[in-house]
Amino acid sequence: MSNQVDPNQVLKTWFYRSVKLMVFVAIITTFYLIYLDAWVQQKMSGPKWQTPIKVYARPLQLYPHLYLNPQELISELKLLNYRKSTSVREPGQYKQNDEMVTFYRREFVYVDGAVLPQKVRVSFENNRVTDVETYSQNQWNQEAISMLEPLLISRESDDNNEHREIINLATVPEWMIDTLITVEDKNFYHHNGISPFAIARALLANIRAGRKVQGGSTLTQQLAKNLLLNDSRKSYIRKIKEAFIALILDYRFSKDAILEAYFNEIYLGQNGNNGVHGFALASKFYFDKPLAELERHEFALLVAMVKGPSYYNPLRQQKRALARRDLVLQLMVSDNVIDNKEYEYFIQQPMQVVNKVGQGKSRFPSYMQLVMRELKALQLPEQHEANGLLVFTGLDPVLQKNYEKLFNRSIKQLEKQHKLQDINGAVISLSLDNASISALVGDKHANSFGFNRALDANRNIGSLIKPAVYLTALA
């Protein structure tokens, strides 16, 4: 008697096994999604980034009888990258009429809170301030004192090499959001975190080309990869996890929350050892001005770099970056973000990026050595790593730059006069108003991070002792 296998029984066996396998996979996937959901919520609800310590110069206080001339004020405005204009209508602009300087102060944060944007007019006579006025309610009003925002002189981080400026989406112009969505994820407001159509389109394009020429990731998927996964490996497992996280992000958080995180997270280049993250910091790094002051063609360049910050680096790959920027402008006009007349104007504009290659260090290294030593001696609050710490110093940036130039010139004259090559020295200047150090030069090479003669050189105090001796004798 031969053994015969019942085909129906075999099918039933495979069917039940397949069902059991699918149930098992469904249970595992469900538990994994529950875990992933809790993990995503925890990551997104707490502090997302470690923001560096930001060190500022002193804010310039303007008041009647202050010893200051128009050129000194303009020098400070130029350090802050204020733009000369015939009419002062927006923050970051200034104009000069003989002995009068008018500027539109930017908003900034100081020790007692936010200082709002303000149009300010300062009058001078005989190298002194005579009047300080602010513009409100369609008229100029006399003020006892007004402040100009302090210059950012350094960002200092501990172990984290990611630098960024955190911004709220409410402060981002609507056209910038429209530009990003037009270029990177046209269906952002209509999908649930992933776009099957975009994935299929990219897959078809890649098959036709025989290599990867197009990506199908949404903005939400990009955020999942960059902020939560921090994994650049190209694998199917990573892509599946990225898709799951994108679905959870879209379900748990609003589109605006996702966009805000994206604006702050996106990587847009390298500044020395530190990554440039977020559009706000990229705006200051490449154009030396706040994000809100960018022109359409300037922001188009930043969006162009999203696809490849190194490949489209405007400092090293000018032609490539310009071509990509012009493509973004074409997409902007096709999606009615700009009109044809604006397009014709913007496409003629040069990139005009600030050359900051190799400028990952602070502006005034000698002074910053003093600041960092004092910070290390203080008991800093633990939350500074998460929330960032603002440090306001007594540095007068115009005075500092003048001393650096004067000191270097004096050293060269002495070397020529005495036929020596190893002359060096230091400069320290104190403010009479509050006894803070307003300028410090520790080497004839102003950008040197080496031995700081102002802080570390051993020397006799000489005539510095005289005021203390005389005051004691006369007391």
Coordinates of C-alpha atoms in Angstrom, one line a residue:
M1 CA 0.0 0.0 0.0
S2 CA 1.6 3.2 -1.1
N3 CA 1.6 6.4 1.0
Q4 CA -0.4 9.2 -0.7
V5 CA -0.2 12.9 0.3
D6 CA -3.5 14.7 0.3
P7 CA -2.9 18.0 -1.6
N8 CA -5.7 19.7 0.4
Q9 CA -4.1 18.7 3.6
V10 CA -0.8 20.2 2.5
L11 CA -2.5 23.5 1.5
K12 CA -4.3 23.6 4.9
T13 CA -1.0 23.0 6.7
W14 CA 0.8 25.8 4.8
F15 CA -2.2 28.1 5.2
Y16 CA -2.3 27.7 9.0
R17 CA 1.5 28.1 9.2
S18 CA 1.3 31.3 7.2
V19 CA -1.5 32.6 9.4
K20 CA 0.5 31.8 12.5
L21 CA 3.6 33.5 11.0
M22 CA 1.6 36.6 10.1
V23 CA 0.0 36.8 13.5
F24 CA 3.4 36.4 15.1
V25 CA 4.9 39.1 12.9
A26 CA 1.9 41.4 13.6
I27 CA 2.3 41.0 17.3
I28 CA 6.1 41.7 17.2
T29 CA 5.5 44.7 14.9
T30 CA 2.7 46.0 17.2
F31 CA 5.0 45.8 20.3
Y32 CA 7.8 47.4 18.3
L33 CA 5.6 50.2 17.2
I34 CA 4.4 50.8 20.8
Y35 CA 8.0 51.0 21.9
L36 CA 9.0 53.2 19.0
D37 CA 6.0 55.5 19.7
A38 CA 7.1 56.0 23.3
W39 CA 10.7 56.5 22.2
V40 CA 9.7 59.2 19.6
Q41 CA 7.5 61.0 22.1
Q42 CA 10.2 61.1 24.7
K43 CA 12.8 62.3 22.2
M44 CA 10.5 65.0 20.8
S45 CA 9.0 66.2 24.1
G46 CA 12.3 66.8 25.9
P47 CA 15.2 69.0 24.9
K48 CA 16.1 68.1 21.3
W49 CA 19.5 69.7 21.0
Q50 CA 22.5 70.7 23.0
T51 CA 22.9 74.4 22.2
P52 CA 26.4 75.9 22.6
I53 CA 27.3 78.6 25.0
K54 CA 27.1 82.0 23.2
V55 CA 29.6 84.7 24.2
Y56 CA 28.7 88.3 23.4
A57 CA 30.5 91.6 23.6
R58 CA 28.9 94.4 25.7
P59 CA 25.8 96.0 24.2
L60 CA 26.7 99.6 23.2
Q61 CA 24.7 102.0 25.4
L62 CA 23.8 105.3 23.8
Y63 CA 23.0 108.3 25.9
P64 CA 23.5 112.1 25.8
H65 CA 27.1 113.3 26.7
L66 CA 28.6 109.9 25.8
Y67 CA 32.1 110.3 24.2
L68 CA 31.4 108.8 20.8
N69 CA 31.6 110.0 17.2
P70 CA 29.5 109.0 14.2
Q71 CA 32.3 107.0 12.6
E72 CA 32.7 104.9 15.8
L73 CA 29.0 104.1 15.9
I74 CA 29.1 103.2 12.2
S75 CA 32.1 100.9 12.8
E76 CA 30.1 99.0 15.4
L77 CA 27.1 98.8 13.1
K78 CA 29.3 97.4 10.3
L79 CA 30.7 94.8 12.7
L80 CA 27.1 93.8 13.3
N81 CA 26.6 93.7 9.5
Y82 CA 24.1 96.5 9.4
R83 CA 23.5 97.5 5.8
K84 CA 23.7 101.1 4.6
S85 CA 20.4 102.3 3.1
T86 CA 18.9 105.6 1.8
S87 CA 15.8 104.9 3.9
V88 CA 15.8 103.0 7.2
R89 CA 12.7 100.8 7.1
E90 CA 13.8 97.3 8.3
P91 CA 15.9 95.9 11.1
G92 CA 19.6 95.8 10.2
Q93 CA 19.7 99.0 8.1
Y94 CA 21.3 102.4 8.8
K95 CA 22.0 105.7 7.2
Q96 CA 24.2 108.8 8.0
N97 CA 23.4 112.4 7.5
D98 CA 26.4 114.5 8.6
E99 CA 26.4 114.5 12.4
M100 CA 23.4 112.2 12.7
V101 CA 23.1 108.4 12.4
T102 CA 19.8 106.6 12.1
F103 CA 19.6 102.8 12.4
Y104 CA 16.9 100.1 12.9
R105 CA 18.0 98.0 15.8
R106 CA 17.4 94.3 15.6
E107 CA 15.6 92.3 18.3
F108 CA 17.9 90.7 20.8
V109 CA 17.9 89.0 24.2
Y110 CA 19.7 90.6 27.1
V111 CA 20.0 89.8 30.9
D112 CA 16.6 91.2 31.7
G113 CA 14.7 89.7 28.7
A114 CA 14.0 90.5 25.1
V115 CA 14.8 93.9 23.6
L116 CA 12.4 94.7 20.8
P117 CA 13.3 96.1 17.4
Q118 CA 13.5 99.8 17.4
K119 CA 14.3 102.7 15.0
V120 CA 16.9 104.9 16.7
R121 CA 18.4 108.3 15.8
V122 CA 21.6 109.5 17.4
S123 CA 22.9 113.1 17.0
F124 CA 26.5 114.1 17.6
E125 CA 28.5 117.3 18.2
N126 CA 32.2 117.6 19.0
N127 CA 32.7 113.8 19.3
R128 CA 29.9 113.5 21.8
V129 CA 26.3 112.3 21.7
T130 CA 23.9 115.1 22.0
D131 CA 20.5 113.4 21.5
V132 CA 19.1 109.9 21.4
E133 CA 15.7 109.4 19.9
T134 CA 13.4 106.5 19.1
Y135 CA 10.6 106.4 16.6
S136 CA 7.2 105.3 17.7
Q137 CA 3.6 106.3 17.0
N138 CA 4.7 108.3 13.9
Q139 CA 7.0 110.6 15.8
W140 CA 10.5 110.8 17.3
N141 CA 10.8 110.8 21.0
Q142 CA 13.7 111.8 23.3
E143 CA 15.3 108.9 25.2
A144 CA 17.6 108.9 28.2
I145 CA 19.3 105.8 27.0
S146 CA 19.1 103.2 24.2
M147 CA 21.0 100.0 23.4
L148 CA 22.5 98.5 20.3
E149 CA 22.6 94.7 20.3
P150 CA 25.9 93.1 21.3
L151 CA 28.2 91.4 18.9
L152 CA 28.4 87.6 19.1
I153 CA 32.1 86.8 19.5
S154 CA 32.1 83.0 20.0
R155 CA 30.1 79.8 20.3
E156 CA 31.6 77.3 22.8
S157 CA 30.4 73.7 23.1
D158 CA 31.6 70.8 25.3
D159 CA 31.6 67.5 23.5
N160 CA 28.9 68.3 20.9
N161 CA 30.2 69.6 17.6
E162 CA 26.8 70.7 16.4
H163 CA 26.1 74.4 16.3
R164 CA 22.7 75.9 15.7
E165 CA 20.5 78.9 16.3
I166 CA 17.1 77.8 17.7
I167 CA 14.1 79.6 16.1
N168 CA 10.3 79.4 16.4
L169 CA 8.4 78.7 13.2
A170 CA 6.3 81.8 13.9
T171 CA 9.3 83.9 13.2
V172 CA 10.0 82.3 9.8
P173 CA 8.5 84.2 6.8
E174 CA 5.7 82.3 5.0
W175 CA 7.5 82.4 1.7
M176 CA 10.5 80.5 3.2
I177 CA 8.3 77.7 4.3
D178 CA 6.6 77.6 0.9
T179 CA 10.1 77.5 -0.8
L180 CA 11.3 74.6 1.3
I181 CA 8.1 72.6 0.7
T182 CA 8.1 73.3 -3.0
V183 CA 11.6 72.0 -3.4
E184 CA 11.8 69.2 -0.9
D185 CA 8.3 67.8 -0.3
K186 CA 5.5 69.3 -2.4
N187 CA 2.8 67.1 -0.8
F188 CA 4.0 67.7 2.8
Y189 CA 0.5 68.9 3.9
H190 CA -1.2 66.0 2.2
H191 CA 0.6 62.8 3.2
N192 CA 0.9 61.0 6.6
G193 CA 4.7 61.1 6.9
I194 CA 5.6 59.0 3.9
S195 CA 4.6 59.4 0.3
P196 CA 4.1 56.1 -1.6
F197 CA 3.9 58.1 -4.8
A198 CA 7.3 59.7 -4.3
I199 CA 8.8 56.4 -3.3
A200 CA 7.4 54.7 -6.5
R201 CA 8.6 57.6 -8.6
A202 CA 12.1 57.5 -7.2
L203 CA 12.3 53.7 -7.5
L204 CA 11.3 53.9 -11.2
A205 CA 13.8 56.7 -11.9
N206 CA 16.6 54.7 -10.1
I207 CA 15.7 51.5 -12.1
R208 CA 15.9 53.4 -15.4
A209 CA 19.2 55.0 -14.5
G210 CA 20.7 51.8 -13.1
R211 CA 21.8 53.7 -10.0
K212 CA 20.4 56.0 -7.3
V213 CA 19.5 59.3 -8.9
Q214 CA 16.5 60.3 -6.9
G215 CA 15.2 60.0 -3.4
G216 CA 11.6 59.5 -2.2
S217 CA 12.0 60.7 1.4
T218 CA 9.6 63.3 2.7
L219 CA 10.6 66.2 5.0
T220 CA 9.2 64.0 7.9
Q221 CA 11.4 61.1 6.9
Q222 CA 14.5 63.4 6.6
L223 CA 13.8 64.7 10.1
A224 CA 13.4 61.1 11.4
K225 CA 16.8 60.2 9.9
N226 CA 18.7 63.3 11.0
L227 CA 17.2 64.1 14.4
L228 CA 16.1 60.8 15.8
L229 CA 18.1 58.1 14.0
N230 CA 21.3 60.0 13.3
D231 CA 22.2 57.1 11.0
S232 CA 23.6 57.7 7.5
R233 CA 23.9 54.0 6.6
K234 CA 22.0 53.0 3.5
S235 CA 20.1 49.9 4.4
Y236 CA 16.6 48.6 4.0
I237 CA 16.2 48.0 7.8
R238 CA 17.1 51.7 8.5
K239 CA 14.7 52.9 5.8
I240 CA 11.9 50.8 7.3
K241 CA 12.6 52.2 10.8
E242 CA 12.7 55.7 9.3
A243 CA 9.3 55.2 7.7
F244 CA 7.8 53.9 10.9
I245 CA 9.2 56.9 12.8
A246 CA 7.9 59.3 10.1
L247 CA 4.4 57.8 10.5
I248 CA 4.5 58.2 14.2
L249 CA 5.8 61.8 13.9
D250 CA 3.0 62.7 11.6
Y251 CA 0.4 61.1 13.9
R252 CA 1.7 62.5 17.2
F253 CA 2.8 66.0 16.1
S254 CA 1.4 68.9 14.0
K255 CA 2.9 69.8 10.6
D256 CA 4.1 73.0 12.1
A257 CA 6.0 71.2 14.9
I258 CA 7.6 69.0 12.3
L259 CA 8.6 72.0 10.2
E260 CA 10.0 73.8 13.2
A261 CA 12.2 70.9 14.1
Y262 CA 13.3 70.5 10.5
F263 CA 14.3 74.2 10.2
N264 CA 16.4 73.8 13.4
E265 CA 17.9 70.4 12.6
I266 CA 18.9 70.3 9.0
Y267 CA 22.7 70.1 8.3
L268 CA 23.9 72.8 6.0
G269 CA 27.7 72.7 6.1
Q270 CA 30.8 72.7 8.2
N271 CA 32.5 75.6 10.2
G272 CA 35.9 74.2 11.2
N273 CA 35.2 71.2 13.5
N274 CA 31.6 72.3 14.1
G275 CA 28.6 71.4 11.9
V276 CA 26.3 74.2 10.8
H277 CA 22.8 73.0 11.6
G278 CA 19.5 74.8 11.0
F279 CA 18.6 77.6 8.5
A280 CA 19.0 80.3 11.1
L281 CA 22.7 79.6 11.8
A282 CA 23.3 78.9 8.1
S283 CA 22.0 82.3 7.3
K284 CA 24.5 83.9 9.7
F285 CA 27.3 81.6 8.5
Y286 CA 26.9 82.1 4.8
F287 CA 25.4 85.6 4.6
D288 CA 26.3 87.1 8.1
K289 CA 22.7 88.2 8.8
P290 CA 19.6 86.9 10.5
L291 CA 17.3 84.5 8.6
A292 CA 14.4 87.0 8.5
E293 CA 16.7 89.5 6.5
L294 CA 17.5 87.1 3.7
E295 CA 16.5 87.9 0.1
R296 CA 14.6 85.3 -1.9
H297 CA 17.7 84.3 -3.9
E298 CA 19.8 83.9 -0.7
F299 CA 17.3 81.6 0.9
A300 CA 17.0 79.7 -2.4
L301 CA 20.8 78.9 -2.1
L302 CA 20.3 77.5 1.4
V303 CA 17.4 75.3 0.3
A304 CA 19.6 74.2 -2.7
M305 CA 22.2 73.0 -0.2
V306 CA 19.8 70.6 1.5
K307 CA 20.4 68.1 -1.2
G308 CA 24.1 68.0 -0.5
P309 CA 25.8 70.6 1.7
S310 CA 29.3 69.5 0.6
Y311 CA 28.5 68.9 -3.0
Y312 CA 26.7 72.3 -3.4
N313 CA 29.0 74.2 -1.0
P314 CA 29.0 77.8 -2.3
L315 CA 32.4 78.5 -0.8
R316 CA 34.1 75.7 -2.7
Q317 CA 31.7 74.7 -5.6
Q318 CA 30.5 78.1 -6.8
K319 CA 29.3 77.1 -10.3
R320 CA 27.6 74.0 -9.0
A321 CA 25.9 75.8 -6.2
L322 CA 24.8 78.6 -8.5
A323 CA 23.2 76.2 -10.9
R324 CA 21.4 74.4 -8.1
R325 CA 20.2 77.8 -6.7
D326 CA 18.8 78.8 -10.1
L327 CA 17.0 75.5 -10.3
V328 CA 15.4 76.3 -6.9
L329 CA 14.4 79.7 -8.2
Q330 CA 12.7 78.0 -11.2
L331 CA 10.7 75.8 -8.9
M332 CA 9.7 78.8 -6.9
V333 CA 8.3 80.7 -9.9
S334 CA 6.6 77.5 -11.2
D335 CA 4.9 77.2 -7.8
N336 CA 4.0 80.9 -7.6
V337 CA 6.3 81.6 -4.6
I338 CA 7.8 84.4 -6.7
D339 CA 6.5 85.9 -10.0
N340 CA 8.3 86.1 -13.3
K341 CA 9.6 89.6 -12.8
E342 CA 11.1 88.6 -9.4
Y343 CA 12.6 85.5 -11.0
E344 CA 14.4 87.5 -13.7
Y345 CA 15.8 89.8 -11.0
F346 CA 16.9 87.2 -8.5
I347 CA 18.5 84.9 -11.1
Q348 CA 20.9 87.8 -12.1
Q349 CA 22.1 88.2 -8.5
P350 CA 25.5 86.8 -7.5
M351 CA 25.6 84.5 -4.5
Q352 CA 27.7 86.9 -2.3
V353 CA 28.4 84.5 0.5
V354 CA 30.8 85.4 3.3
N355 CA 34.1 83.6 3.0
K356 CA 34.3 81.9 6.4
V357 CA 36.4 78.9 5.5
G358 CA 38.5 77.9 8.5
Q359 CA 36.8 80.4 10.8
G360 CA 35.5 77.8 13.3
K361 CA 37.2 79.6 16.1
S362 CA 36.3 82.8 17.9
R363 CA 36.8 86.3 16.6
F364 CA 39.0 87.4 19.5
P365 CA 41.0 84.4 20.8
S366 CA 43.0 86.3 23.4
Y367 CA 39.9 87.7 25.0
M368 CA 38.1 84.4 24.8
Q369 CA 40.8 82.7 26.7
L370 CA 40.0 85.0 29.6
V371 CA 36.3 84.4 29.3
M372 CA 36.6 80.6 29.2
R373 CA 38.9 80.6 32.3
E374 CA 36.3 82.6 34.2
L375 CA 33.5 80.3 33.1
K376 CA 35.4 77.2 34.2
A377 CA 35.8 78.8 37.6
L378 CA 32.1 79.4 38.0
Q379 CA 29.5 76.8 39.0
L380 CA 27.4 76.9 35.9
P381 CA 23.7 75.7 36.0
E382 CA 23.3 72.1 34.9
Q383 CA 20.6 73.0 32.3
H384 CA 23.0 75.2 30.3
E385 CA 23.9 72.1 28.1
A386 CA 20.3 71.8 27.0
N387 CA 19.1 75.4 26.9
G388 CA 22.3 77.2 26.1
L389 CA 23.9 79.9 28.1
L390 CA 24.3 83.6 27.1
V391 CA 27.4 85.2 28.4
F392 CA 27.7 89.0 28.2
T393 CA 31.3 90.3 28.6
G394 CA 32.7 93.8 28.8
L395 CA 34.4 93.6 25.4
D396 CA 34.3 96.7 23.2
P397 CA 34.7 95.1 19.7
V398 CA 35.7 98.4 18.0
L399 CA 38.3 99.2 20.6
Q400 CA 39.5 95.6 20.5
K401 CA 40.0 95.6 16.7
N402 CA 41.7 99.1 16.9
Y403 CA 44.1 97.8 19.6
E404 CA 45.0 94.7 17.6
K405 CA 45.9 96.8 14.5
L406 CA 47.7 99.5 16.5
F407 CA 49.6 96.9 18.5
N408 CA 50.7 94.9 15.5
R409 CA 51.8 98.1 13.7
S410 CA 53.8 99.2 16.8
I411 CA 55.5 95.9 17.1
K412 CA 56.6 96.0 13.4
Q413 CA 58.0 99.5 13.9
L414 CA 60.0 98.4 16.9
E415 CA 61.3 95.3 15.0
K416 CA 62.4 97.5 12.1
Q417 CA 63.9 100.1 14.4
H418 CA 65.9 97.7 16.5
K419 CA 66.4 95.0 13.8
L420 CA 64.8 92.3 15.9
Q421 CA 62.3 89.6 15.0
D422 CA 61.1 88.3 18.4
I423 CA 59.5 91.4 20.0
N424 CA 56.1 90.7 21.5
G425 CA 53.9 92.0 24.2
A426 CA 50.3 92.5 25.4
V427 CA 47.5 95.1 25.8
I428 CA 44.8 95.2 28.5
S429 CA 42.2 98.0 28.6
L430 CA 39.8 98.6 31.4
S431 CA 36.4 100.3 31.3
L432 CA 36.2 103.3 33.7
D433 CA 32.4 102.8 33.9
N434 CA 32.3 99.3 35.4
A435 CA 36.0 98.1 35.7
S436 CA 35.3 95.4 33.1
I437 CA 38.1 94.4 30.6
S438 CA 37.1 96.2 27.4
A439 CA 40.0 94.9 25.3
L440 CA 42.8 92.4 25.6
V441 CA 45.6 91.5 23.2
G442 CA 47.8 88.6 24.1
D443 CA 50.1 88.3 21.1
K444 CA 51.2 90.4 18.1
H445 CA 49.3 87.9 15.9
A446 CA 45.8 88.7 16.9
N447 CA 44.3 85.4 15.8
S448 CA 46.8 83.3 17.7
F449 CA 45.5 80.7 20.1
G450 CA 49.0 80.1 21.6
F451 CA 50.7 81.7 24.6
N452 CA 48.6 84.6 26.0
R453 CA 51.1 87.2 27.3
A454 CA 48.3 89.3 28.8
L455 CA 47.2 86.5 31.0
D456 CA 50.2 84.2 31.5
A457 CA 53.4 86.3 31.2
N458 CA 55.3 86.9 34.5
R459 CA 56.4 90.4 34.9
N460 CA 57.1 93.1 37.5
I461 CA 54.0 95.3 38.1
G462 CA 56.1 98.4 37.9
S463 CA 54.2 101.7 38.0
L464 CA 50.9 99.8 38.3
I465 CA 51.5 99.8 42.0
K466 CA 51.5 103.6 42.3
P467 CA 47.8 104.3 42.4
A468 CA 47.3 101.8 45.2
V469 CA 50.3 103.3 47.2
Y470 CA 49.2 106.9 46.6
L471 CA 45.6 106.2 47.5
T472 CA 46.6 104.4 50.7
A473 CA 48.9 107.2 51.7
L474 CA 46.3 109.9 51.0
A475 CA 43.5 108.0 52.8

